Coordinates of C-alpha atoms in Angstrom, one line a residue:
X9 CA 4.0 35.4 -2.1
X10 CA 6.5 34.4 0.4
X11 CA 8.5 37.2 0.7
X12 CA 5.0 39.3 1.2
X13 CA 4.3 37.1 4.3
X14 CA 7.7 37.5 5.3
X15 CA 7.4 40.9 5.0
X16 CA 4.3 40.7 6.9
X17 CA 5.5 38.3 9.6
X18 CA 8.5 40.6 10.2
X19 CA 6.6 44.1 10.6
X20 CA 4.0 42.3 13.2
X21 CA 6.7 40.6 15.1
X22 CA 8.4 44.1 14.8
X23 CA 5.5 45.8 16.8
X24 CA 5.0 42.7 19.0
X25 CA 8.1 41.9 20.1
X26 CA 10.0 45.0 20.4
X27 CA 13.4 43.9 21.9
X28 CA 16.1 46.4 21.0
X29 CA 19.4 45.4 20.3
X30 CA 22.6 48.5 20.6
X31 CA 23.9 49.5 17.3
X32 CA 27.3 51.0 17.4
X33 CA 28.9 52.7 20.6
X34 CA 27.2 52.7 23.7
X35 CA 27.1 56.0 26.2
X36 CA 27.0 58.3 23.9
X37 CA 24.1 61.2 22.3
X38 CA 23.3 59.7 19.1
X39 CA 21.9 61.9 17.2
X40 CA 21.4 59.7 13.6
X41 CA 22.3 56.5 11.8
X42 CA 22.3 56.9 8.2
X43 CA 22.8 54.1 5.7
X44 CA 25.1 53.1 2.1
X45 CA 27.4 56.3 3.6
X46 CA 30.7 54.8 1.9
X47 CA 32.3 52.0 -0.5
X48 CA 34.1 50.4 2.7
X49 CA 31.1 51.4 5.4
X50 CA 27.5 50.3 5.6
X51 CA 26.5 52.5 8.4
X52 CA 27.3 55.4 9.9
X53 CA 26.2 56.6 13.7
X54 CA 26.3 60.0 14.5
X55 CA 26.6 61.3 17.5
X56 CA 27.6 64.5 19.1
X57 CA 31.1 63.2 20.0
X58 CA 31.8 62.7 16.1
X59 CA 31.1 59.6 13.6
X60 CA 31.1 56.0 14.1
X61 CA 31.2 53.9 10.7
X62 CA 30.6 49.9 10.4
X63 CA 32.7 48.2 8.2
X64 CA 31.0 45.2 6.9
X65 CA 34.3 43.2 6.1
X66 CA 35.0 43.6 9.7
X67 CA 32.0 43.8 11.0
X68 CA 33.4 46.3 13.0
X69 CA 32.8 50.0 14.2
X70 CA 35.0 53.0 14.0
X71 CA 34.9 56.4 15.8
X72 CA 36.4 59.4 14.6
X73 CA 35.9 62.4 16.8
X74 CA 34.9 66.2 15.7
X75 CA 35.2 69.2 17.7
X76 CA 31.2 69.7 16.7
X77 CA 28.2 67.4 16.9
X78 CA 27.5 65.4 13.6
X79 CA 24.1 65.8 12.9
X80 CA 23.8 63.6 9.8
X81 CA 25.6 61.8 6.9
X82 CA 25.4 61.1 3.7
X83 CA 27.1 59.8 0.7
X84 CA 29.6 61.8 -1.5
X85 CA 32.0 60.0 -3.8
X86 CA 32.2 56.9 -2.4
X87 CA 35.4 57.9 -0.4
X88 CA 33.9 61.3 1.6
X89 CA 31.2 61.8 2.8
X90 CA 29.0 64.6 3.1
X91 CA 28.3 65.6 6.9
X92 CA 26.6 68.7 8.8
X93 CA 27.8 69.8 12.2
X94 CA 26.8 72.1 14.3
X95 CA 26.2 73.3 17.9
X96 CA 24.7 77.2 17.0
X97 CA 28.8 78.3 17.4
X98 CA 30.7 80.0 13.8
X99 CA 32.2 76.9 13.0
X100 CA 28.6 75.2 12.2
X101 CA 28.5 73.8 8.7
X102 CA 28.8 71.8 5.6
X103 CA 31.4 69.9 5.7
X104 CA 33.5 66.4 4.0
X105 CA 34.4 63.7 5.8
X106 CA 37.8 61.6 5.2
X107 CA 37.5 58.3 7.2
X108 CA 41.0 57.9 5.8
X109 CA 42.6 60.5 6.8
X110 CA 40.1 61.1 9.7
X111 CA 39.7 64.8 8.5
X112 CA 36.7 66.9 8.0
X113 CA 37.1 69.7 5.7
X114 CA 34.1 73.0 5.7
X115 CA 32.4 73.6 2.3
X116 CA 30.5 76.1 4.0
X117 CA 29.9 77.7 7.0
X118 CA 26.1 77.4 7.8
X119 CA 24.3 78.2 11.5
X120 CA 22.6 74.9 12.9
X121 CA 22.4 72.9 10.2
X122 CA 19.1 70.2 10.5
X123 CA 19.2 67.5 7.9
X124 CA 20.4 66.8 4.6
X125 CA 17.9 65.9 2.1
X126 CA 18.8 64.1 -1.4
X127 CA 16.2 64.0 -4.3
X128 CA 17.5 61.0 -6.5
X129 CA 15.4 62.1 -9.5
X130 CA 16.3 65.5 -9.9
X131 CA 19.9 64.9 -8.1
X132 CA 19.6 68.0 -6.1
X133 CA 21.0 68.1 -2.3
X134 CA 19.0 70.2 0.4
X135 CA 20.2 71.0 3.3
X136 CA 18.0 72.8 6.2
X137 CA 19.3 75.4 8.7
X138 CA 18.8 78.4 11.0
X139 CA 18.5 81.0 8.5
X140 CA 16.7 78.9 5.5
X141 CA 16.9 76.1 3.1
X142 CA 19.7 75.9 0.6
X143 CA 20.3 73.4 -2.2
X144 CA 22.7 72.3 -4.6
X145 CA 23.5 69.8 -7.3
X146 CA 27.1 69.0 -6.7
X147 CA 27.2 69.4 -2.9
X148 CA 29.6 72.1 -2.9
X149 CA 28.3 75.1 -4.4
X150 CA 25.2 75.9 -2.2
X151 CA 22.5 78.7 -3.1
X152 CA 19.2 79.8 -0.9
X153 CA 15.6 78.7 -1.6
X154 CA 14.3 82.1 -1.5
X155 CA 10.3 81.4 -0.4
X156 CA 12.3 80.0 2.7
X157 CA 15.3 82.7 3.7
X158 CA 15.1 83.5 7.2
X159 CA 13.2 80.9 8.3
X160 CA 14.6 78.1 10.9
X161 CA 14.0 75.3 8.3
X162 CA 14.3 72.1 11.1
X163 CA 13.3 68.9 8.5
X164 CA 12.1 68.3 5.1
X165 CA 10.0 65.1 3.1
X166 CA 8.9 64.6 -0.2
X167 CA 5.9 62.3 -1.8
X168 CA 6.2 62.3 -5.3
X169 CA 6.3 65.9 -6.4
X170 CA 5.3 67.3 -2.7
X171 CA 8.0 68.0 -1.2
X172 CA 7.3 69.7 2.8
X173 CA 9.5 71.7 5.1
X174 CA 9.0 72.4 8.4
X175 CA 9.7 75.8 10.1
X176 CA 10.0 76.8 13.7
X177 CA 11.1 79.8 15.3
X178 CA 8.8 83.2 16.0
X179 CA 6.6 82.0 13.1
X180 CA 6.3 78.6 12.4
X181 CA 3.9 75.6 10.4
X182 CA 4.6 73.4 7.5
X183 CA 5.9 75.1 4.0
X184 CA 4.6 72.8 1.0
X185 CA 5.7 72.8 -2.6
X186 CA 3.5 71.0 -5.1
X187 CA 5.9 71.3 -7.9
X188 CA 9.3 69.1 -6.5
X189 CA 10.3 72.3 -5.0
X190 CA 10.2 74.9 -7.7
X191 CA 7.8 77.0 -6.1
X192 CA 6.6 77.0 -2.3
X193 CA 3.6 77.9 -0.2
X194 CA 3.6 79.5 3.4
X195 CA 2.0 77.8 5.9
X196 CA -1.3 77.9 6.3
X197 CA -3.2 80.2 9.2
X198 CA -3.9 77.8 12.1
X199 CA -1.1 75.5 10.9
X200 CA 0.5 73.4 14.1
X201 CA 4.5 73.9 14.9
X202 CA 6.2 71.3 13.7
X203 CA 9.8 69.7 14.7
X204 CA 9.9 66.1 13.1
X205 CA 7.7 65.3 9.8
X206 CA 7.3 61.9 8.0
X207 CA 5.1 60.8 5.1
X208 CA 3.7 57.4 4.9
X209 CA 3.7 55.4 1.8
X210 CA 0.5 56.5 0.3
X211 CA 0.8 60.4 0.8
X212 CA -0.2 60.6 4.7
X213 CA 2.0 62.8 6.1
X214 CA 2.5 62.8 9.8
X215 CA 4.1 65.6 12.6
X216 CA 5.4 66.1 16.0
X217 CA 4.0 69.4 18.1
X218 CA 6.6 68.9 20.1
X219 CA 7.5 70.9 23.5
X220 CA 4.5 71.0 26.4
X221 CA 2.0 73.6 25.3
X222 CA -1.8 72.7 24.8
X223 CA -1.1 71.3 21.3
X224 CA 1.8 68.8 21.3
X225 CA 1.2 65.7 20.1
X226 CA 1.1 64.5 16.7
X227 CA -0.5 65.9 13.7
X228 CA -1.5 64.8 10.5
X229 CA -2.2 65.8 6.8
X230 CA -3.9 64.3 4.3
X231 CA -3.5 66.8 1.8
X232 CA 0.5 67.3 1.4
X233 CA 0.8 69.6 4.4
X234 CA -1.5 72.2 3.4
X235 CA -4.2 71.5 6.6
X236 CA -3.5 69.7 9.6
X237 CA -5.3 67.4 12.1
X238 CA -4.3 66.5 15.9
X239 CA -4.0 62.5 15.7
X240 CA -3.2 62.5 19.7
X241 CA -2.5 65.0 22.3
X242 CA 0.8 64.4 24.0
X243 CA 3.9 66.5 25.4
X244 CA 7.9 66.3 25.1
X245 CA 7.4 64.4 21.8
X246 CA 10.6 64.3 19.7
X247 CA 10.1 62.2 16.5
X248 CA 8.0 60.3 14.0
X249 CA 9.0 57.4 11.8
X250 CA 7.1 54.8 9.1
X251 CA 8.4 51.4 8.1
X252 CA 7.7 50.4 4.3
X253 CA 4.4 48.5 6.0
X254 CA 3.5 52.2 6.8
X255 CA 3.7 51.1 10.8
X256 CA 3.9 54.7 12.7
X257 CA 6.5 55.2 15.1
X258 CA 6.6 57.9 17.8
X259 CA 9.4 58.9 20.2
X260 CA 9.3 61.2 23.2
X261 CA 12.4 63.2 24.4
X262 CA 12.8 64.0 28.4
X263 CA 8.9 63.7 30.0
X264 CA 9.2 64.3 33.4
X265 CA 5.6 63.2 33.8
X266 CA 6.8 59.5 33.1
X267 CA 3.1 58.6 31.7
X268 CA 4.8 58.0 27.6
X269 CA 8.0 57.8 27.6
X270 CA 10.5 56.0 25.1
X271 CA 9.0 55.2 21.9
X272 CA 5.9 53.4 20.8
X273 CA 4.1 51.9 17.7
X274 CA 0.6 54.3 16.6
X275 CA -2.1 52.4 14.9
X276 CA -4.0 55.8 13.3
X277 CA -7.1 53.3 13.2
X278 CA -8.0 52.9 17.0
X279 CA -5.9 55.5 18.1
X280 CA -3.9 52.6 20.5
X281 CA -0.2 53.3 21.3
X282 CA 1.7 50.2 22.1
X283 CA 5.4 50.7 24.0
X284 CA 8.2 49.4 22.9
X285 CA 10.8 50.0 25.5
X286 CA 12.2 46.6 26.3
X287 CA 16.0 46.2 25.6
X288 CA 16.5 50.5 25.5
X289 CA 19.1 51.7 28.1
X290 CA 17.5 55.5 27.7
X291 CA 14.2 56.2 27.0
X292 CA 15.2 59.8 25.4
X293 CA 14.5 59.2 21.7
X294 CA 16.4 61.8 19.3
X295 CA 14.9 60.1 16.2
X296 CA 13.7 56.7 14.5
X297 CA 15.0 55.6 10.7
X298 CA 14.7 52.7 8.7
X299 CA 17.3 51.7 6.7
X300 CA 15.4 51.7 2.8
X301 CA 17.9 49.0 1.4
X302 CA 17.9 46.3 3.6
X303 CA 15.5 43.3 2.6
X304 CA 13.9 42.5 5.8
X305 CA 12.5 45.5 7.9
X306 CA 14.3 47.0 10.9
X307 CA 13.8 50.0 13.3
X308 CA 16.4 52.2 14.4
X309 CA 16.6 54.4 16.8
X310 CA 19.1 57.3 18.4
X311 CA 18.8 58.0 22.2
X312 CA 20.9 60.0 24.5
X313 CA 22.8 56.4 25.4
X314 CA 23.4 55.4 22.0
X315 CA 21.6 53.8 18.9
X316 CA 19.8 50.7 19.4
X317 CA 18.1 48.5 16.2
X318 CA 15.1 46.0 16.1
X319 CA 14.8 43.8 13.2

């Protein structure tokens, strides 16, 4: 019972409070901070300068720097790591990362890769890109998702055995798989464009419309991505995140209109939006995490100045 009002104490004081705090190196477009990366390091920053690891001995931080932006990290063996970079150029891709040596080394060339997706049950890695959604069970030999080839696959999450991906480019909408990603369904007619897609904790899955047409904002569905409702109307938004309390978390990219800006806590119940800005040193928000291992709840988030946390 303690630890539940701990838990509770923490997520309201969270949304409350909302002092952030940098995480790793300042002045620089971070682009994701991904968690358990290595044996030796905790955390890992990414950023499109290269990779910044924390050591916890140390409790220090180390940048290595790429000739690419990383886009995301995850762990390999314990002593590389897997990591995707990319800037649309030929030498986009799959690659391993050394912290030892300092060395990346391409598995595979890929255009724009998105994100790298684990699923711990089957132990299958997916990895989203410009030209589709390919997967693999060793992180080294990589095969297409056929449903998906050609499409600009930009993020994927599952709940339970629905697993979603979002597409956008010329045709675009949510592609849902009801089967742990055996077989897939296009998106429905009407579906919204989606950039940034989260699922809560009890199978509400939540979008970002993103750019400044008539229908940015963010979207939800209550049936594993297969319809879609607007939950508010708003332009230049950039990302969506949920804490294990299922708190929703929004962040907006470069709105010149200055009326939401930053990144804010949604309560889907009265529709309220309450900003969070304090402590931030850029209000461009590139996406929001939350670490799943850590015992007591904290928000991350990238911006174009850095990565900031608020525990």
């Amino acid at each position: 019972m303690r630890i539940l009002l701990i838990s509770i104490f923490l997520a309201f004081s969270l949304q409350v409070s909302a002092t952030w705090i940098p995480f790793g190196p300042e002045g620089i477009v971070a682009n994701n901070v991904c968690f358990g990366v290595h044996f030796q390091y905790q955390f890992a920053v990414c950023h499109d300068e290269g990779i910044s690891l924390y050591e916890s001995a140390t409790q220090e931080w180390t940048t290595f720097d790429s000739d690419l932006p990383v886009t995301e990290a995850f762990y390999l063996d314990g002593y590389n790591l897997l990591v995707i970079l990319g800037n649309g150029s030929k030498s986009d891709g799959i690659y391993t990362f050394d912290p030892g040596s300092g060395s990346f080394e391409v598995i595979e060339y890929i255009i724009s890769p998105n994100f790298i997706y684990y699923d711990e049950t089957l132990m299958v890695y997916y990895i989203g890109h410009r030209f589709g959604l390919i997967t693999s069970q060793d992180a080294y030999a990589w095969s297409q998702v056929e449903d998906l080839s050609n499409c600009n696959i930009v993020d994927m999450d599952p709940y339970q055995d629905h697993y979603d991906a979002a597409q956008l480019d010329n045709l675009y909408g949510v592609w849902y798989s009801n089967d742990a990603g055996s077989t897939w369904n296009a998106p429905s007619p009407g579906s919204p464009a989606i950039s940034n897609l989260d699922f809560d904790n009890q199978g509400e899955l939540y979008g970002i419309f993103p750019d400044e047409s008539w229908s940015s904002g963010l979207w939800s569905s209550s049936d594993f991505g297969e319809t879609w409702e607007v939950e508010f109307w708003s332009v230049n938004m950039n990302c969506v995140g949920i804490d294990v309390m299922n708190s929703v978390f929004v962040g907006w990219g470069d709105n010149l209109t200055g009326t939401e800006e930053g990144i804010a806590n949604y309560d889907p119940v009265s529709g309220n939006l309450s900003f969070m800005n304090a402590g931030l040193s850029n209000l461009i928000i590139n996406e929001i995490s939350i670490n799943p291992w850590m015992s007591a709840i904290a928000l991350f988030c990238c911006t174009d100045s850095g990565a900031h946390v608020n525990y």
